C-alpha cells in the first residue's frame, strides 16, 4: 500500500485521507499543519498517521497531498522540492479548483509526478463517513502516470473522475463558483427583497424552499432553457417592468442585478420559443439587450 503524507490537513485533506484509509488505498504516514496540535487533531479524525512539527520530520511517502490554501501551494511546493524528501516517481498533488498542477513544477523538476484533483463538492467540515465523496465529480489534470494512480484512488472512494484542460482551469472553477457560491448570494438578495416586502426572514426561507428544490431539479433534468418559467419566459413585459421599476426605486443595486440576470433569462426565453414575441421585444428594450 502506498504511503501518504499530508501538508495542510484541513477539511478536504482530512476527508480524503480518512476515506483512503477506510478503503485501504493509502496508508497515512505524516501530517504537517501550522501547529502540532492541529496536526494531531487531524490524525485523530483520520484515524491514522503521525503528526509532525516541521518539514524536516516528514518520512518518505509515495503520495504527497498539499491541501494548503491556494496562495500557499507554490511556496510549499518550492520547499518540498528543495527538501530532498521526494523520490523519483512520487506523486505530488493539490486539490485547488482554481489553480493548475503546474504550480507544482518544482516538484516535477525533482523527478516527482504532479497532478491536481478538484472534488466538486463543498467541505464546510471534515467528513469521515465512508460515503462522503460518493457521486462527487473529481476533475483532474497533470502527469498521465500520476492521474492513472489517482483516478483509481478517487474512484475507489466513490468519486467520478473527469480529466479537464489545465489551460482553462480558471474558467472551469469560475463556473463552479457561480453555480454554488453565487447561488447562495443570489438567494440572500431574494430573501432580503422578501424581508423588505414584510416577510420574516425565516418565513421567506420556508416559502422559497419548495420553489428552489423544484427549480434545481428542473435544471438538472431538463437544462436551463426548458427549466425557465415565470414572467420573462412568458414575455410578460408589464409584470417585469413593474418589478424592475420597483427595485430601481427601492434598491438600485438589486435593480441592476435584476436587469443583468434578465438579459440572460431573455435569451433563454427566446430559445424556448413559447413567449409572446412582442413582449420579448419590449423586454429587450427595457434590459438593453
C-alpha positions as semicolon CSV with decimal commas, in nm:
position;residue;x (nm);y (nm);z (nm)
1;X;0,000;0,000;0,000
2;X;0,136;0,342;-0,095
3;X;0,217;0,582;0,187
4;X;0,056;0,927;0,205
5;X;0,194;1,246;0,358
6;X;-0,034;1,546;0,402
7;X;0,079;1,905;0,426
8;X;-0,211;2,123;0,536
9;X;-0,475;1,875;0,653
10;X;-0,791;2,085;0,663
11;X;-1,143;1,968;0,581
12;X;-1,052;1,843;0,233
13;X;-0,732;1,670;0,337
14;X;-0,891;1,502;0,638
15;X;-1,188;1,383;0,432
16;X;-0,977;1,232;0,154
17;X;-0,722;1,074;0,388
18;X;-0,994;0,922;0,605
19;X;-1,167;0,770;0,301
20;X;-0,842;0,634;0,159
21;X;-0,757;0,479;0,496
22;X;-1,101;0,320;0,530
23;X;-1,075;0,167;0,183
24;X;-0,711;0,052;0,229
25;X;-0,589;0,264;-0,062
26;X;-0,321;0,480;0,102
27;X;-0,164;0,449;0,445
28;X;-0,124;0,786;0,615
29;X;0,232;0,839;0,735
30;X;0,275;1,201;0,845
31;X;0,057;1,510;0,877
32;X;0,211;1,858;0,887
33;X;-0,011;2,154;0,977
34;X;0,052;2,505;1,105
35;X;0,066;2,368;1,458
36;X;0,145;2,029;1,605
37;X;-0,186;2,042;1,793
38;X;-0,380;2,089;1,469
39;X;-0,187;1,807;1,300
40;X;-0,258;1,576;1,594
41;X;-0,628;1,659;1,579
42;X;-0,627;1,582;1,206
43;X;-0,464;1,243;1,266
44;X;-0,731;1,163;1,524
45;X;-1,009;1,240;1,277
46;X;-0,837;1,045;1,000
47;X;-0,771;0,751;1,230
48;X;-0,415;0,715;1,107
49;X;-0,086;0,899;1,070
50;X;0,171;1,069;1,290
51;X;0,173;1,444;1,345
52;X;0,498;1,631;1,286
53;X;0,600;1,989;1,355
54;X;0,829;2,061;1,058
55;X;0,901;1,962;0,701
56;X;1,230;1,804;0,808
57;X;1,045;1,549;1,026
58;X;0,841;1,407;0,737
59;X;0,909;1,044;0,647
60;X;0,930;0,928;0,283
61;X;0,598;0,862;0,110
62;X;0,485;0,771;-0,239
63;X;0,199;1,026;-0,241
64;X;0,210;1,385;-0,114
65;X;-0,113;1,580;-0,071
66;X;-0,069;1,956;-0,045
67;X;-0,410;2,066;0,081
68;X;-0,299;2,409;0,196
69;X;-0,469;2,736;0,095
70;X;-0,439;2,823;-0,274
71;X;-0,195;3,110;-0,217
72;X;0,037;2,878;-0,023
73;X;0,063;2,594;-0,277
74;X;0,352;2,733;-0,480
75;X;0,560;2,816;-0,172
76;X;0,504;2,475;-0,015
77;X;0,591;2,306;-0,345
78;X;0,918;2,502;-0,358
79;X;1,011;2,398;-0,005
80;X;0,917;2,035;-0,063
81;X;1,119;2,019;-0,384
82;X;1,423;2,170;-0,211
83;X;1,395;1,944;0,094
84;X;1,537;1,634;-0,071
85;X;1,242;1,430;0,059
86;X;1,100;1,347;-0,282
87;X;1,194;1,032;-0,469
88;X;1,160;0,972;-0,840
89;X;0,804;0,872;-0,924
90;X;0,647;1,013;-0,607
91;X;0,309;1,177;-0,672
92;X;0,253;1,533;-0,552
93;X;-0,100;1,671;-0,586
94;X;-0,310;1,963;-0,476
95;X;-0,689;1,993;-0,470
96;X;-0,740;2,351;-0,585
97;X;-1,009;2,400;-0,845
98;X;-0,874;2,740;-0,944
99;X;-0,505;2,663;-0,994
100;X;-0,328;2,423;-1,234
101;X;-0,094;2,141;-1,144
102;X;0,193;2,341;-1,299
103;X;0,225;2,524;-0,966
104;X;0,393;2,203;-0,853
105;X;0,660;2,220;-1,124
106;X;0,947;2,248;-0,873
107;X;0,845;1,901;-0,750
108;X;0,829;1,780;-1,110
109;X;1,182;1,914;-1,157
110;X;1,279;1,697;-0,858
111;X;1,158;1,388;-1,055
112;X;0,813;1,368;-0,891
113;X;0,487;1,329;-1,082
114;X;0,243;1,618;-1,036
115;X;-0,135;1,647;-1,055
116;X;-0,434;1,846;-0,941
117;X;-0,763;1,681;-0,842
118;X;-1,058;1,902;-0,753
119;X;-1,359;1,734;-0,588
120;X;-1,661;1,939;-0,698
121;X;-1,815;1,947;-0,354
122;X;-1,844;2,183;-0,061
123;X;-1,644;2,093;0,251
124;X;-1,784;2,304;0,537
125;X;-1,648;2,040;0,777
126;X;-1,423;1,736;0,762
127;X;-1,636;1,438;0,659
128;X;-1,522;1,093;0,765
129;X;-1,823;0,875;0,680
130;X;-1,749;0,624;0,406
131;X;-1,999;0,777;0,161
132;X;-1,870;1,133;0,195
133;X;-1,747;1,152;-0,165
134;X;-1,993;0,915;-0,331
135;X;-2,117;1,050;-0,663
136;X;-1,890;1,356;-0,648
137;X;-1,712;1,453;-0,969
138;X;-1,336;1,484;-0,918
139;X;-1,185;1,689;-1,200
140;X;-0,819;1,618;-1,262
141;X;-0,522;1,720;-1,474
142;X;-0,147;1,666;-1,461
143;X;0,107;1,396;-1,543
144;X;-0,052;1,092;-1,705
145;X;0,123;0,844;-1,475
146;X;0,002;1,032;-1,166
147;X;-0,354;1,053;-1,300
148;X;-0,361;0,679;-1,359
149;X;-0,298;0,616;-0,989
150;X;-0,523;0,897;-0,868
151;X;-0,809;0,806;-1,099
152;X;-0,828;0,467;-0,933
153;X;-0,779;0,613;-0,584
154;X;-1,067;0,860;-0,621
155;X;-1,298;0,610;-0,791
156;X;-1,249;0,358;-0,510
157;X;-1,380;0,611;-0,256
158;X;-1,692;0,685;-0,462
159;X;-1,575;0,971;-0,681
160;X;-1,649;1,014;-1,050
161;X;-1,331;1,122;-1,226
162;X;-1,312;1,361;-1,519
163;X;-1,000;1,490;-1,691
164;X;-1,005;1,862;-1,770
165;X;-0,779;2,102;-1,961
166;X;-0,539;2,283;-1,730
167;X;-0,532;2,580;-1,970
168;X;-0,897;2,650;-1,884
169;X;-0,871;2,585;-1,510
170;X;-0,969;2,938;-1,405
171;X;-1,274;2,941;-1,633
172;X;-1,371;2,593;-1,511
173;X;-1,352;2,696;-1,147
174;X;-1,541;3,019;-1,214
175;X;-1,831;2,812;-1,345
176;X;-1,845;2,606;-1,026
177;X;-1,823;2,919;-0,809
178;X;-2,113;3,082;-0,994
179;X;-2,320;2,765;-0,959
180;X;-2,253;2,724;-0,586
181;X;-2,135;3,039;-0,409
182;X;-2,325;3,285;-0,626
183;X;-2,642;3,083;-0,584
184;X;-2,610;3,148;-0,210
185;X;-2,550;3,518;-0,275
186;X;-2,850;3,535;-0,511
187;X;-3,077;3,372;-0,253
188;X;-2,961;3,629;0,002
189;X;-3,078;3,902;-0,238
190;X;-3,413;3,722;-0,280
191;X;-3,454;3,685;0,097
192;X;-3,367;4,050;0,154
193;X;-3,629;4,154;-0,103
194;X;-3,896;3,937;0,058
195;X;-3,798;4,071;0,401
196;X;-3,839;4,427;0,269
197;X;-4,184;4,322;0,148
198;X;-4,276;4,243;0,509
199;X;-4,197;3,871;0,544
200;X;-3,989;3,745;0,833
201;X;-3,664;3,603;0,700
202;X;-3,733;3,254;0,839
203;X;-4,076;3,260;0,678
204;X;-3,924;3,371;0,350
205;X;-3,679;3,080;0,359
206;X;-3,963;2,834;0,417
207;X;-4,163;2,995;0,137
208;X;-3,875;2,963;-0,110
209;X;-3,766;2,611;-0,013
210;X;-4,005;2,408;-0,234
211;X;-3,961;2,654;-0,521
212;X;-3,582;2,626;-0,504
213;X;-3,588;2,246;-0,481
214;X;-3,820;2,216;-0,781
215;X;-3,618;2,466;-0,985
216;X;-3,292;2,286;-0,914
217;X;-3,443;1,952;-1,012
218;X;-3,573;2,107;-1,336
219;X;-3,227;2,244;-1,421
220;X;-3,068;1,905;-1,357
221;X;-3,330;1,709;-1,550
222;X;-3,414;1,934;-1,845
223;X;-3,141;2,201;-1,877
224;X;-3,187;2,574;-1,837
225;X;-3,390;2,657;-2,149
226;X;-3,679;2,432;-2,052
227;X;-3,638;2,499;-1,679
228;X;-3,706;2,872;-1,718
229;X;-4,056;2,972;-1,603
230;X;-4,221;3,293;-1,486
231;X;-4,291;3,632;-1,644
232;X;-3,984;3,654;-1,867
233;X;-4,044;3,303;-2,002
234;X;-4,398;3,420;-2,090
235;X;-4,284;3,751;-2,233
236;X;-4,494;3,935;-1,976
237;X;-4,336;4,276;-2,017
238;X;-4,585;4,459;-1,794
239;X;-4,507;4,247;-1,486
240;X;-4,131;4,257;-1,541
241;X;-4,134;4,634;-1,599
242;X;-4,320;4,693;-1,272
243;X;-4,075;4,472;-1,081
244;X;-3,775;4,647;-1,233
245;X;-3,913;4,995;-1,161
246;X;-4,000;4,893;-0,805
247;X;-3,646;4,771;-0,744
248;X;-3,496;5,084;-0,902
249;X;-3,689;5,296;-0,655
250;X;-3,617;5,067;-0,361
251;X;-3,260;4,946;-0,420
252;X;-3,072;5,043;-0,741
253;X;-2,807;4,773;-0,688
254;X;-3,070;4,499;-0,681
255;X;-3,235;4,656;-0,985
256;X;-2,909;4,634;-1,179
257;X;-2,866;4,269;-1,080
258;X;-3,226;4,206;-1,189
259;X;-3,152;4,371;-1,525
260;X;-2,831;4,176;-1,588
261;X;-2,986;3,841;-1,497
262;X;-3,289;3,937;-1,701
263;X;-3,074;3,966;-2,012
264;X;-2,972;3,600;-1,978
265;X;-3,328;3,496;-1,898
266;X;-3,444;3,675;-2,216
267;X;-3,202;3,474;-2,427
268;X;-3,334;3,153;-2,271
269;X;-3,694;3,263;-2,330
270;X;-3,614;3,328;-2,695
271;X;-3,458;2,983;-2,730
272;X;-3,756;2,824;-2,559
273;X;-3,985;2,973;-2,823
274;X;-4,300;2,986;-2,612
275;X;-4,305;3,355;-2,513
276;X;-4,504;3,639;-2,668
277;X;-4,264;3,792;-2,920
278;X;-4,396;4,145;-2,874
279;X;-4,343;4,107;-2,501
280;X;-3,988;3,980;-2,554
281;X;-3,911;4,275;-2,777
282;X;-4,034;4,515;-2,510
283;X;-3,818;4,339;-2,253
284;X;-3,513;4,358;-2,479
285;X;-3,562;4,732;-2,495
286;X;-3,611;4,751;-2,117
287;X;-3,300;4,548;-2,033
288;X;-3,084;4,697;-2,307
289;X;-3,031;4,374;-2,500
